[in-house]
mmCIF file of C-alpha atoms in Angstrom:
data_model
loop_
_atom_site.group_PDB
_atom_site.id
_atom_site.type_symbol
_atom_site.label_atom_id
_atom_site.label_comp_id
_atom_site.label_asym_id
_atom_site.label_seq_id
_atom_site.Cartn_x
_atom_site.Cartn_y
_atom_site.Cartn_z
ATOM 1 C CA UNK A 1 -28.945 -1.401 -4.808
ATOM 2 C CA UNK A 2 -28.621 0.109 -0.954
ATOM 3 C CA UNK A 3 -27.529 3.813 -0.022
ATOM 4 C CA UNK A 4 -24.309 5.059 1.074
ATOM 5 C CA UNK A 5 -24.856 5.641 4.265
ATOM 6 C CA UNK A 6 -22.593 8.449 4.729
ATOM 7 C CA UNK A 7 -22.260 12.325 4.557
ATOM 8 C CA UNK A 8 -20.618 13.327 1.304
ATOM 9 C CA UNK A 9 -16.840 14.828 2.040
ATOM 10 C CA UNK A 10 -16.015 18.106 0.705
ATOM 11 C CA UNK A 11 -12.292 17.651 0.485
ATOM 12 C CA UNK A 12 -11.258 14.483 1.834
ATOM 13 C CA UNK A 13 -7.797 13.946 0.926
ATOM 14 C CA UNK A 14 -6.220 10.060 0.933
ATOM 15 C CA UNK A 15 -3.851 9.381 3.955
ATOM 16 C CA UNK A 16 -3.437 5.886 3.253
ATOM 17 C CA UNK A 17 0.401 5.263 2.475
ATOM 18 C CA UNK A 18 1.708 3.192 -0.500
ATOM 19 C CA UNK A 19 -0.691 0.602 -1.572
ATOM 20 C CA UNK A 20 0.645 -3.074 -2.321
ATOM 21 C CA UNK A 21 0.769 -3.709 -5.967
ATOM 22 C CA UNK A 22 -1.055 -7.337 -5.277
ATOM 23 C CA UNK A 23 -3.366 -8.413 -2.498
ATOM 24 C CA UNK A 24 -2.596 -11.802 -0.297
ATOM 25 C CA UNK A 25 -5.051 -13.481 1.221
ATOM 26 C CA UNK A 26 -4.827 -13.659 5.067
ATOM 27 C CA UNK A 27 -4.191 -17.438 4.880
ATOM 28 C CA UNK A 28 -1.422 -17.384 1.672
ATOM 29 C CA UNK A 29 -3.008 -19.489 -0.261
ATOM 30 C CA UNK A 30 -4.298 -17.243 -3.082
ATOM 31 C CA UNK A 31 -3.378 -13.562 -4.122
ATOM 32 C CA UNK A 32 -4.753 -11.327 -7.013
ATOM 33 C CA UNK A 33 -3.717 -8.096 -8.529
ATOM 34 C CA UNK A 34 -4.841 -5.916 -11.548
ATOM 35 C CA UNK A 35 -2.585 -6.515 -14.881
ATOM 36 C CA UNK A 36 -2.443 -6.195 -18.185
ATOM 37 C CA UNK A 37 -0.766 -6.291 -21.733
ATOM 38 C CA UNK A 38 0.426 -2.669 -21.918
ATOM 39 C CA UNK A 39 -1.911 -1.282 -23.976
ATOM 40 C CA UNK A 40 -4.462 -0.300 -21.673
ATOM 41 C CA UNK A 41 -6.304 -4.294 -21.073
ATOM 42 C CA UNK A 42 -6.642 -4.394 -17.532
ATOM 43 C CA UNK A 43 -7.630 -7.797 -16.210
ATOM 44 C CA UNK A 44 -7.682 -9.157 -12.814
ATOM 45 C CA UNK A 45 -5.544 -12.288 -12.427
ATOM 46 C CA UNK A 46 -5.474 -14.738 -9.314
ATOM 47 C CA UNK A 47 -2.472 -16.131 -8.543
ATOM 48 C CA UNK A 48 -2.266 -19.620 -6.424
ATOM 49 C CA UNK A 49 0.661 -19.311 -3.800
ATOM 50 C CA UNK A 50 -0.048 -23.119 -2.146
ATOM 51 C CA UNK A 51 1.635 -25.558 -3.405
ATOM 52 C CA UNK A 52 4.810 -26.154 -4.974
ATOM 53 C CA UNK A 53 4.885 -23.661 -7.388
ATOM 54 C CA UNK A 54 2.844 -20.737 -7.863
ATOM 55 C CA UNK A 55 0.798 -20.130 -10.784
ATOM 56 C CA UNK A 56 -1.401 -17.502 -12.124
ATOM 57 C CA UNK A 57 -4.851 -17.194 -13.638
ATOM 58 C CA UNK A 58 -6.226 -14.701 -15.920
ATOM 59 C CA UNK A 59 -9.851 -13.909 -15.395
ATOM 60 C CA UNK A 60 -10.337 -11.259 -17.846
ATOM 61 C CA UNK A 61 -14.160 -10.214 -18.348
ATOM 62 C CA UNK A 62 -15.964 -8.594 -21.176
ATOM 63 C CA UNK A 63 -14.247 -5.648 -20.952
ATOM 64 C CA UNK A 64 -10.912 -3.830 -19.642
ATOM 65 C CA UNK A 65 -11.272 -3.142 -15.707
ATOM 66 C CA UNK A 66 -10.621 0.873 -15.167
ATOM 67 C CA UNK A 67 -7.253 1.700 -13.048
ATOM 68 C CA UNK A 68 -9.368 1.838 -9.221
ATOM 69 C CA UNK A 69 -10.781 -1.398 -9.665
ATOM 70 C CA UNK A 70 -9.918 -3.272 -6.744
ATOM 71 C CA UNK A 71 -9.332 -7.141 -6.650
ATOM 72 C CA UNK A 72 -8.689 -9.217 -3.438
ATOM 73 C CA UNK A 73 -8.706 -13.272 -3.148
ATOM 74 C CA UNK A 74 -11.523 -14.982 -1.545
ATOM 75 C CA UNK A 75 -10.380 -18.415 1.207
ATOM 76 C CA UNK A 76 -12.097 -20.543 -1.739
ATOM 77 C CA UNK A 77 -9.898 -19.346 -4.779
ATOM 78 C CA UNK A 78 -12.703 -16.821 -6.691
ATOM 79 C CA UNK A 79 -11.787 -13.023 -6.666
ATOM 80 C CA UNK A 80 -13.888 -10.332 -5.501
ATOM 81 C CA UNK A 81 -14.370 -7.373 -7.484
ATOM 82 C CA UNK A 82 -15.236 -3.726 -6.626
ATOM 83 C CA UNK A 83 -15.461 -1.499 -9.404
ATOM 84 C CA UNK A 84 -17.090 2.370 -9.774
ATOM 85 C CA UNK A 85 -19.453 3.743 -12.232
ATOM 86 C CA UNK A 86 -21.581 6.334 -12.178
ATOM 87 C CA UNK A 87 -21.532 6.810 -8.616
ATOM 88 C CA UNK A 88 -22.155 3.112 -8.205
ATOM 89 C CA UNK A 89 -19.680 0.760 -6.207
ATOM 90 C CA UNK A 90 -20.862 -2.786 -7.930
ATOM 91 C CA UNK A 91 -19.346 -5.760 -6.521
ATOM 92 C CA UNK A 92 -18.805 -9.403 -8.297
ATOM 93 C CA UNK A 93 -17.051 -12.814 -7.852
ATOM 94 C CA UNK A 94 -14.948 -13.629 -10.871
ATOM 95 C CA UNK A 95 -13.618 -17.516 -10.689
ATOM 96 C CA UNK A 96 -12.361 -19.370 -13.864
ATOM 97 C CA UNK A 97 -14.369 -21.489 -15.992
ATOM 98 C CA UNK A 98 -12.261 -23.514 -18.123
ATOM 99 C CA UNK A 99 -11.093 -21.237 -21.293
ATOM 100 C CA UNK A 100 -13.354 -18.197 -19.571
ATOM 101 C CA UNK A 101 -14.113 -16.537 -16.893
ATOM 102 C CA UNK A 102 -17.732 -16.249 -14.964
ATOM 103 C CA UNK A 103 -19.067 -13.572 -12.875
ATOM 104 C CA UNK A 104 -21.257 -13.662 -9.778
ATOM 105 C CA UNK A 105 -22.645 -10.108 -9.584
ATOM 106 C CA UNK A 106 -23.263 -9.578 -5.301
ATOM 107 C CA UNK A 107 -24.944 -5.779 -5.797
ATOM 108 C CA UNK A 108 -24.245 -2.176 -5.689
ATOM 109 C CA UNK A 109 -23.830 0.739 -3.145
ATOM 110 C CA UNK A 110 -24.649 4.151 -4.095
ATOM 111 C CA UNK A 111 -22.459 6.767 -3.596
ATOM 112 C CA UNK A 112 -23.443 9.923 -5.877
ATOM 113 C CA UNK A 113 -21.315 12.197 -4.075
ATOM 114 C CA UNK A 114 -17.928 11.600 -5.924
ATOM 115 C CA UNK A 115 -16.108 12.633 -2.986
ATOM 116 C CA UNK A 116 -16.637 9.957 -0.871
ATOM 117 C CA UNK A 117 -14.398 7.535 -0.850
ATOM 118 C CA UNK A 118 -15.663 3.710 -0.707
ATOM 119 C CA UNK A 119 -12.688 1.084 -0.412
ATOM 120 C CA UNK A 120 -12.278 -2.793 0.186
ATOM 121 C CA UNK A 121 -11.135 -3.185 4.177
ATOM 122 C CA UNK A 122 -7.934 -6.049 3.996
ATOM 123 C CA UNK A 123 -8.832 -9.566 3.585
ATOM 124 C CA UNK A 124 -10.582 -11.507 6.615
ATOM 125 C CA UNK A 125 -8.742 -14.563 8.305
ATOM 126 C CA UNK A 126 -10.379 -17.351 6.975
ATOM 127 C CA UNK A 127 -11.532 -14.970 3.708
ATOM 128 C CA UNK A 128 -15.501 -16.062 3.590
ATOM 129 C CA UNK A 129 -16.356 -12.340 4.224
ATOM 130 C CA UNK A 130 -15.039 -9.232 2.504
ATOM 131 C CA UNK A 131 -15.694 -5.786 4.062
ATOM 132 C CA UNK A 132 -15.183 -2.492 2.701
ATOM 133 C CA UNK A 133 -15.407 1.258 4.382
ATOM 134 C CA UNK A 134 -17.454 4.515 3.106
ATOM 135 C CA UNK A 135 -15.510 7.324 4.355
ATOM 136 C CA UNK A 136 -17.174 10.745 4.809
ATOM 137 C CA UNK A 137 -15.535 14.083 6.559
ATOM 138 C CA UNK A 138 -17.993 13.575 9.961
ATOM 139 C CA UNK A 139 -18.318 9.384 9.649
ATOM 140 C CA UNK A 140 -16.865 6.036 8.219
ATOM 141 C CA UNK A 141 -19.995 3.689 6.854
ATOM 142 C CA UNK A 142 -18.768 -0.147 7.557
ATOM 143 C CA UNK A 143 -20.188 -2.483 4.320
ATOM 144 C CA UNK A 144 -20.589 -6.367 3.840
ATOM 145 C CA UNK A 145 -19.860 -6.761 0.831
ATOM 146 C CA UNK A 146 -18.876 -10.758 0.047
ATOM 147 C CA UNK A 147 -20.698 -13.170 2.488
ATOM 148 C CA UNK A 148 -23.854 -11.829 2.941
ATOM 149 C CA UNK A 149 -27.176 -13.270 2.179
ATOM 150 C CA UNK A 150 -28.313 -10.731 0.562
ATOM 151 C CA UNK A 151 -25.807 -8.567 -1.145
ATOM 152 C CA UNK A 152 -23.710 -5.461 0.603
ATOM 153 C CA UNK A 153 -25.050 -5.059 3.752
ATOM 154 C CA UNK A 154 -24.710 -1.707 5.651
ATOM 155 C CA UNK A 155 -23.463 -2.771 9.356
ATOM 156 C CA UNK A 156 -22.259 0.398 11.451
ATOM 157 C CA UNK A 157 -21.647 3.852 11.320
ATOM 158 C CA UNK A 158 -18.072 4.924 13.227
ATOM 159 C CA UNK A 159 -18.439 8.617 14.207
ATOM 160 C CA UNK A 160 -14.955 10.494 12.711
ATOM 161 C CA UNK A 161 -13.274 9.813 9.123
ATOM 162 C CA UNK A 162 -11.549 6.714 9.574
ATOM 163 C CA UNK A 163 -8.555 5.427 7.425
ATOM 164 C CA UNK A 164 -6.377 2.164 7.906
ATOM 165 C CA UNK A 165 -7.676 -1.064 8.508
ATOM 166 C CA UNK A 166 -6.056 -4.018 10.866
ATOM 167 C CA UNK A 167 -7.398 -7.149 11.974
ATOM 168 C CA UNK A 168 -6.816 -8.061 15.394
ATOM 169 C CA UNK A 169 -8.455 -11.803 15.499
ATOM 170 C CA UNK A 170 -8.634 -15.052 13.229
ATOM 171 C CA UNK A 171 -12.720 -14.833 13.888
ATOM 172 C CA UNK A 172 -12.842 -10.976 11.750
ATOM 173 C CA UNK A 173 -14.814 -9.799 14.476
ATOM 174 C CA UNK A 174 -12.225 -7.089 15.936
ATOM 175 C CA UNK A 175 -11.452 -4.277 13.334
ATOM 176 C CA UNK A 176 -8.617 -1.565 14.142
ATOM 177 C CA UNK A 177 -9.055 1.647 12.332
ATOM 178 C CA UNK A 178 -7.561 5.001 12.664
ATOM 179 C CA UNK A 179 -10.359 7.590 13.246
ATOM 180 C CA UNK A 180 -9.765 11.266 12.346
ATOM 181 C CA UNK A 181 -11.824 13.235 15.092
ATOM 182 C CA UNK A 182 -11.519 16.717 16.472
ATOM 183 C CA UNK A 183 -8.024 17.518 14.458
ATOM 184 C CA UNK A 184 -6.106 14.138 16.167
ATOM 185 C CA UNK A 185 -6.155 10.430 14.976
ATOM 186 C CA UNK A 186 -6.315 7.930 17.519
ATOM 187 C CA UNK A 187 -6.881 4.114 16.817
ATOM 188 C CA UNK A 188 -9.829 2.511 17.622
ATOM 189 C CA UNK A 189 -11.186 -0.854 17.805
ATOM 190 C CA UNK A 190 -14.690 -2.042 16.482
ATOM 191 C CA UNK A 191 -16.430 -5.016 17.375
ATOM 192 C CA UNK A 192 -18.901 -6.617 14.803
ATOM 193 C CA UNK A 193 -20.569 -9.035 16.713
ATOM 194 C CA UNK A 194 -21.563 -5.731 19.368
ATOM 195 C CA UNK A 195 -23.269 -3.478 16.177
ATOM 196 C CA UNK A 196 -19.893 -1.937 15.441
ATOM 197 C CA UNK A 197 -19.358 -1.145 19.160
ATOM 198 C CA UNK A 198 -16.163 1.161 18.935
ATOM 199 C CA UNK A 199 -13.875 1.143 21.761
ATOM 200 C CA UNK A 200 -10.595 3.158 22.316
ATOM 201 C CA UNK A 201 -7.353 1.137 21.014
ATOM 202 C CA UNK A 202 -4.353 3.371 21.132
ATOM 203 C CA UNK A 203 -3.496 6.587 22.581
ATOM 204 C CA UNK A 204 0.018 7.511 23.506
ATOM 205 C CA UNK A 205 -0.437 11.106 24.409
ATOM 206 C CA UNK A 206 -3.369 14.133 24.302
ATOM 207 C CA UNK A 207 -1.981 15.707 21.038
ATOM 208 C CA UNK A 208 -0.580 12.988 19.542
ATOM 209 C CA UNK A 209 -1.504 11.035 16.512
ATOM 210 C CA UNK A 210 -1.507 7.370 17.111
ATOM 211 C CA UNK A 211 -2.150 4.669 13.997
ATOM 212 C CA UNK A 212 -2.001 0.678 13.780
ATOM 213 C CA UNK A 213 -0.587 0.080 10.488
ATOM 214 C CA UNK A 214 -0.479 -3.830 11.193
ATOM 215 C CA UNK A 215 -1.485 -6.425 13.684
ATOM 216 C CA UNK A 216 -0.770 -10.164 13.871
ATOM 217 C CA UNK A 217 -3.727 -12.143 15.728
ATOM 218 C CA UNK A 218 -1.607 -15.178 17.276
ATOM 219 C CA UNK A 219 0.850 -12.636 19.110
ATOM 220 C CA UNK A 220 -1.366 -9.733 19.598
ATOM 221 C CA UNK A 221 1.964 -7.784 17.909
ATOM 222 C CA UNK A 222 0.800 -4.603 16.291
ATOM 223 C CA UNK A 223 2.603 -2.066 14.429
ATOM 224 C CA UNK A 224 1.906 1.376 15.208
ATOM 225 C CA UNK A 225 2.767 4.819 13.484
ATOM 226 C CA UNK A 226 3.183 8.130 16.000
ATOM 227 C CA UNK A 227 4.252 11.419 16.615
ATOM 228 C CA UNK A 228 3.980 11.218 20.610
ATOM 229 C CA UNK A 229 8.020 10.381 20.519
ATOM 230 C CA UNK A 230 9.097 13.447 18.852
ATOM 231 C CA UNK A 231 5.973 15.596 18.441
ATOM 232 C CA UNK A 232 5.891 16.430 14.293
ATOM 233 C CA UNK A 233 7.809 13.909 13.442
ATOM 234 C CA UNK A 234 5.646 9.972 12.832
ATOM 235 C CA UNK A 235 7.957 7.052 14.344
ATOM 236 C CA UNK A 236 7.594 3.686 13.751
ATOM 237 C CA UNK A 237 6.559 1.359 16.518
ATOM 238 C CA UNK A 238 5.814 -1.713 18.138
ATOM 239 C CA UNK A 239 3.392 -3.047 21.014
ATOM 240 C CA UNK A 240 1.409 -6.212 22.318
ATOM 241 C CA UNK A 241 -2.313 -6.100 23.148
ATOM 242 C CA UNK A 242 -2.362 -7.299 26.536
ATOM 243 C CA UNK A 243 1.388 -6.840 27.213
ATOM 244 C CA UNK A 244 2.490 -4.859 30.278
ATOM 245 C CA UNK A 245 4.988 -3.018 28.375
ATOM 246 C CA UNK A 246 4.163 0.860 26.415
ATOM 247 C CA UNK A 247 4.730 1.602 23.021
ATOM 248 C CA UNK A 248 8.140 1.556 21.924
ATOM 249 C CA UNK A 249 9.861 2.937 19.012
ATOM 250 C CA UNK A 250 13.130 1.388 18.097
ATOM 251 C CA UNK A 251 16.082 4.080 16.368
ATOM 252 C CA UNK A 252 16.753 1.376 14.556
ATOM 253 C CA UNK A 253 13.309 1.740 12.350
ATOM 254 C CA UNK A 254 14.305 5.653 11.881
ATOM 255 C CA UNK A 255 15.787 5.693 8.546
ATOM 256 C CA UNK A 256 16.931 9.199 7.079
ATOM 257 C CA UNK A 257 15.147 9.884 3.814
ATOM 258 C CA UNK A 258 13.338 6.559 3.107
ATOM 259 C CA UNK A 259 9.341 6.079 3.904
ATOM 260 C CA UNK A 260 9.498 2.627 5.698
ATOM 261 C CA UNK A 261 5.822 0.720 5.739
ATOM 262 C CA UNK A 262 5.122 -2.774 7.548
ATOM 263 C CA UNK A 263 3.757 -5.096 5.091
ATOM 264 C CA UNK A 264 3.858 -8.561 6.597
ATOM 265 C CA UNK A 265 4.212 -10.545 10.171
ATOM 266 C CA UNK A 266 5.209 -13.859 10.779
ATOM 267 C CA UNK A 267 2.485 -15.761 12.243
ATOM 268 C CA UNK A 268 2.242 -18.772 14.960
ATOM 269 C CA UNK A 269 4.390 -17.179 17.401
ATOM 270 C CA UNK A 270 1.883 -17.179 20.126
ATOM 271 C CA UNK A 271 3.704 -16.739 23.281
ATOM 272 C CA UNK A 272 6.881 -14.794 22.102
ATOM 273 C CA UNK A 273 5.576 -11.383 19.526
ATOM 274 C CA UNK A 274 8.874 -10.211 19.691
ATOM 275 C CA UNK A 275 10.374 -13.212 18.050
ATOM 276 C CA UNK A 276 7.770 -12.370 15.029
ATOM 277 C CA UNK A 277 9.512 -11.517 12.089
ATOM 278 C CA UNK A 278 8.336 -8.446 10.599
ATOM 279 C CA UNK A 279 8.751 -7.292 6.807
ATOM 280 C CA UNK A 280 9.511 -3.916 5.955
ATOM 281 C CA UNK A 281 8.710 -2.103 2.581
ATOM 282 C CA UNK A 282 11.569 1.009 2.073
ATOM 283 C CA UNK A 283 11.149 3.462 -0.599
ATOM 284 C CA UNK A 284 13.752 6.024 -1.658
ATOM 285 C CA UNK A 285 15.320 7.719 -4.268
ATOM 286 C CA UNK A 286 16.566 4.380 -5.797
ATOM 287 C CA UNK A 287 13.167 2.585 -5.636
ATOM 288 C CA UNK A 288 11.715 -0.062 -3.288
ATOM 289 C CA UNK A 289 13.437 -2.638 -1.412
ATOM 290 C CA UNK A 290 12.626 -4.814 1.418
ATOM 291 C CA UNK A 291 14.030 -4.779 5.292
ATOM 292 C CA UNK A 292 13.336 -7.125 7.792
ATOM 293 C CA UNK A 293 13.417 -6.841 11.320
ATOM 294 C CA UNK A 294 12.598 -8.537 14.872
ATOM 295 C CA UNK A 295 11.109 -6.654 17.952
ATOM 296 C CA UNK A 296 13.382 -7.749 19.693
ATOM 297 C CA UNK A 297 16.595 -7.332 17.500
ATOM 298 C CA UNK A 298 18.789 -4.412 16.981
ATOM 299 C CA UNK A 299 18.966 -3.389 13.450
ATOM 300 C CA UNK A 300 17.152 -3.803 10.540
ATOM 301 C CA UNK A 301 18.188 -6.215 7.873
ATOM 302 C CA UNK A 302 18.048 -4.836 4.500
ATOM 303 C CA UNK A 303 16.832 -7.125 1.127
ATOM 304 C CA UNK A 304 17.746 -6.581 -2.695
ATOM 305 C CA UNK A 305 13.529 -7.079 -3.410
ATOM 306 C CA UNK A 306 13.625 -9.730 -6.870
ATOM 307 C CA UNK A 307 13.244 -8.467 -9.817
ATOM 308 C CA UNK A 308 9.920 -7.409 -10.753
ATOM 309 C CA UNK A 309 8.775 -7.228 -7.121
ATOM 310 C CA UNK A 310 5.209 -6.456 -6.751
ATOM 311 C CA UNK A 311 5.968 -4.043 -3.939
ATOM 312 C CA UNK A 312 4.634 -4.044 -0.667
ATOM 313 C CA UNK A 313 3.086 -7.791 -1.243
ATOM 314 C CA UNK A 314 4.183 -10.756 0.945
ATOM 315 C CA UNK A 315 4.012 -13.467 3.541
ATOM 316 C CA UNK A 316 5.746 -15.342 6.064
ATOM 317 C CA UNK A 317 5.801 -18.705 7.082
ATOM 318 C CA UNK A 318 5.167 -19.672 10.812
ATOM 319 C CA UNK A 319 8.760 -21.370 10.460
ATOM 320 C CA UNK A 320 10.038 -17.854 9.329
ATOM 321 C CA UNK A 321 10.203 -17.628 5.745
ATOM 322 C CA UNK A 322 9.357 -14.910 3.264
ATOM 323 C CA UNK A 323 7.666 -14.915 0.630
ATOM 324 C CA UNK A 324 7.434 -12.145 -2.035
ATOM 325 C CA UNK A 325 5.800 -12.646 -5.334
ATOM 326 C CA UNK A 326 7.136 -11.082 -8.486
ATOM 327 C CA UNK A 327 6.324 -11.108 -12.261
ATOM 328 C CA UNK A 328 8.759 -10.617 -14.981
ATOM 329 C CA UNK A 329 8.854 -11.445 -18.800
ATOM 330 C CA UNK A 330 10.347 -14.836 -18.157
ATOM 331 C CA UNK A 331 8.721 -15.676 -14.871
ATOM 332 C CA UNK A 332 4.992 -13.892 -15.225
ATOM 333 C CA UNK A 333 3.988 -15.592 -11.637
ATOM 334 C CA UNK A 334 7.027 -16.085 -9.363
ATOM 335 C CA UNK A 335 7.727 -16.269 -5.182
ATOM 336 C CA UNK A 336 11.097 -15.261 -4.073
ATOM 337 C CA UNK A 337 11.894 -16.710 -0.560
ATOM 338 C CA UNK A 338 14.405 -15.554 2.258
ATOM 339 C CA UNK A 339 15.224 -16.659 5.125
ATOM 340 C CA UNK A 340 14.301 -13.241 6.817
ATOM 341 C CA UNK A 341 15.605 -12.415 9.860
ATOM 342 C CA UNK A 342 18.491 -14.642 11.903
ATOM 343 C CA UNK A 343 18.172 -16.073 15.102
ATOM 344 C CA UNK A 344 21.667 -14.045 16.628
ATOM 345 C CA UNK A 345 20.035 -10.710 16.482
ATOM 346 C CA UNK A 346 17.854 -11.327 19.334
ATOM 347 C CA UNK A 347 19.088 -10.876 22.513
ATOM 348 C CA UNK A 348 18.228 -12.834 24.972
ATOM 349 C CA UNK A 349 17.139 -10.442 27.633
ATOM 350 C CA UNK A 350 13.969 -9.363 26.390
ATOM 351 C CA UNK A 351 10.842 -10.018 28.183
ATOM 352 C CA UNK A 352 8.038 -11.596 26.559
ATOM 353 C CA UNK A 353 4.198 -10.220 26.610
ATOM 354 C CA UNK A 354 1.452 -12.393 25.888
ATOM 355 C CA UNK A 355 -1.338 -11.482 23.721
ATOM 356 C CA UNK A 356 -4.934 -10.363 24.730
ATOM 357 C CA UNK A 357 -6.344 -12.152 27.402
ATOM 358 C CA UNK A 358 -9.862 -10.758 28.052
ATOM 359 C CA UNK A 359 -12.758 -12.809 27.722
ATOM 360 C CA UNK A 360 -16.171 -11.779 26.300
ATOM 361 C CA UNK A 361 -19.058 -12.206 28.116
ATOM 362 C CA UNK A 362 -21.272 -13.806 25.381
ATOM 363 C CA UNK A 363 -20.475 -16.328 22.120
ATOM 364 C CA UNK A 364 -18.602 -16.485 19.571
ATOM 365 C CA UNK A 365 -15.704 -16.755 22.185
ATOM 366 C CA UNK A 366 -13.026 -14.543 20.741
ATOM 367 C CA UNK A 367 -10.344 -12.050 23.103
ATOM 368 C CA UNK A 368 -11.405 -8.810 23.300
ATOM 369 C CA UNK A 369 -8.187 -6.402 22.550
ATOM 370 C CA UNK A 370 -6.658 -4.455 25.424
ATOM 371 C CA UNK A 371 -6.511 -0.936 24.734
ATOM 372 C CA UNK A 372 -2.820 0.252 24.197
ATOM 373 C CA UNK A 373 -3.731 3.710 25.144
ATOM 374 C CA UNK A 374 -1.921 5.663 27.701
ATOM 375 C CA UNK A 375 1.506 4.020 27.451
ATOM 376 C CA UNK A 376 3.582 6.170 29.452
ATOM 377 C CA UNK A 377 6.407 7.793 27.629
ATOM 378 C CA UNK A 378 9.094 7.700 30.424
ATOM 379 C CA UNK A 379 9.039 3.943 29.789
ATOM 380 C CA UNK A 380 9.885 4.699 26.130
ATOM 381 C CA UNK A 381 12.252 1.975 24.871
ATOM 382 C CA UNK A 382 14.278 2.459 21.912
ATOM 383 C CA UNK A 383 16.793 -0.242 21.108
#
């Protein structure tokens, strides 16, 4: 068992928005989510999105999981588990075993202060590794926790409370995370194979509060969340690491009375990110539904989600498809697919950005992210 190596929070509230009711894997080929029967038998279940046709796997344990457990697919088809007891974040591989399920227990972290919050980072491209972050008023603790040799492994410290979580290449060495520091957020990057080197990401304007909510590593297209637009009031935007362009935030993403959160980015579009098709989760007082939109379109392209949605959850396909699972009565493991967002609302005028460009000096050769800071507003574009 190893220390959380963190100072305890004395209020820390949770400023993550709405969290996806399953987790994909950063490849698509597996997912997982907690279920259960209704009467209070939680179970995680992995759900097998190559192929065909999906289908689902129960991998119920000895005993009902608690509502936090969290679940998320490993690249080689077993499920990591985090649960909490006792101050104790345990974490285990679950995989099936014929009619049953076994259990790879990887260790513990220690967290007796019940206020800190200890949660599992998004999946890794490639998902051999699984990360989670220790959050504390003053500093963020940065875990191995699936991967290791020898169970979690404590790796940095990040001065600041950090939320979020983005990956910004296919190696999992660049990590984007918004840090709290000093009353503003600003997004920073850390680099894993430097100690947890952290390095400034995005920063729009002095007061603002600047967040990547999503990042795509073949375009370098990130999705960003600020008030430096209209000061009080978050937009949603868009930017490309290593693009000449600033920040911009679209009208068409500002929709009256509906919370609008990025959830998915089509991948393989290496040369053109704002060509990537982008998936949109909208809640508002009629429930959840799905929009889809293109950089470089004009409006946003609203979705009736399928029925029994598990909202917030979904891919695309390089050739841009989506995918978005549901589970209903009649179809308990399902994937709904759309052809997202047409060709004929790009226009052809917009100029392209490539993605990050700047070498390393030292192996494993990966692009080092360039800083989106500073994007000067009287550029602003808003299409």
């Amino acid at each position: 068992m190893t220390a959380c190596a963190i100072e305890p929070s004395a209020g820390a509230g949770d400023t993550e928005g709405p969290r996806a009711a399953c987790t994909i894997g950063a490849d698509g080929g597996y997912a997982a989510r907690l279920t259960g029967d209704g009467d209070g038998n939680r179970y995680p279940e992995r759900w097998t999105l190559a192929g065909p046709e999906p289908y689902a796997v129960a991998l119920a344990g000895g005993q009902p999981e608690e509502p936090g457990t969290e679940v998320q697919p490993m690249g080689d088809g077993r499920v990591l588990v985090h649960r909490v007891a006792g101050g104790r974040h345990l974490f285990s591989l679950l995989y099936p075993t014929g009619p049953g399920t076994g259990e790879l227990p990887l260790g513990s972290v220690e967290c007796p202060d019940e206020t800190v919050r200890l949660r599992l980072l998004p999946p890794v491209p490639g998902g051999e590794r699984a990360y989670a972050l220790a959050v504390g008023p003053r500093s963020s603790a940065l875990w191995l926790v699936a991967g290791g040799a020898f169970g979690p492994e404590h790796l940095a410290v990040v001065p600041g409370r950090c939320s979020g979580g983005a990956w910004l290449d296919r190696a999992g060495r660049m990590l984007a995370l918004d840090r709290e520091a000093e009353g503003r957020t600003k997004a920073v990057v850390v680099d894993l194979a430097r100690g947890g080197e952290v390095s400034p990401l995005l920063q729009i304007a002095e007061d603002s509060d600047d967040r990547v909510l999503l990042a795509d590593p073949d375009s370098g297209l990130v999705l960003v969340h600020s008030d430096a637009p209209s000061p009080g009031e978050p937009r949603l935007g868009w930017g490309v690491l290593g693009g000449t362009l600033p920040v911009r935030f679209p009208e068409c993403l500002r929709l009256p009375e509906c919370a609008v959160t990025p959830f998915a980015i089509q991948p393989g579009q290496v040369l053109t990110p704002e060509r990537c098709g982008v998936a949109l989760r909208l809640d508002g007082a009629f429930g959840s539904w799905v929009g889809v939109w293109r950089p470089a379109g004009r409006r946003v392209r609203h979705l009736l989600a399928p029925e029994g949605w598990l909202a917030g959850a979904g891919l695309w396909t390089p050739e841009g498809e989506l995918l978005l699972p549901y589970a209903t009565e009649r179809t308990p493991c399902g994937l709904a697919r759309s052809a997202g967002v047409p060709e004929e609302d790009e226009p052809a005028t917009v100029p392209a950005a490539g993605p990050a460009d700047v070498p390393v000096a030292e192996p494993p050769a990966a692009p080092r992210p360039v800083p989106l800071q500073q994007a000067p507003l009287g550029r602003l574009v808003t299409k």
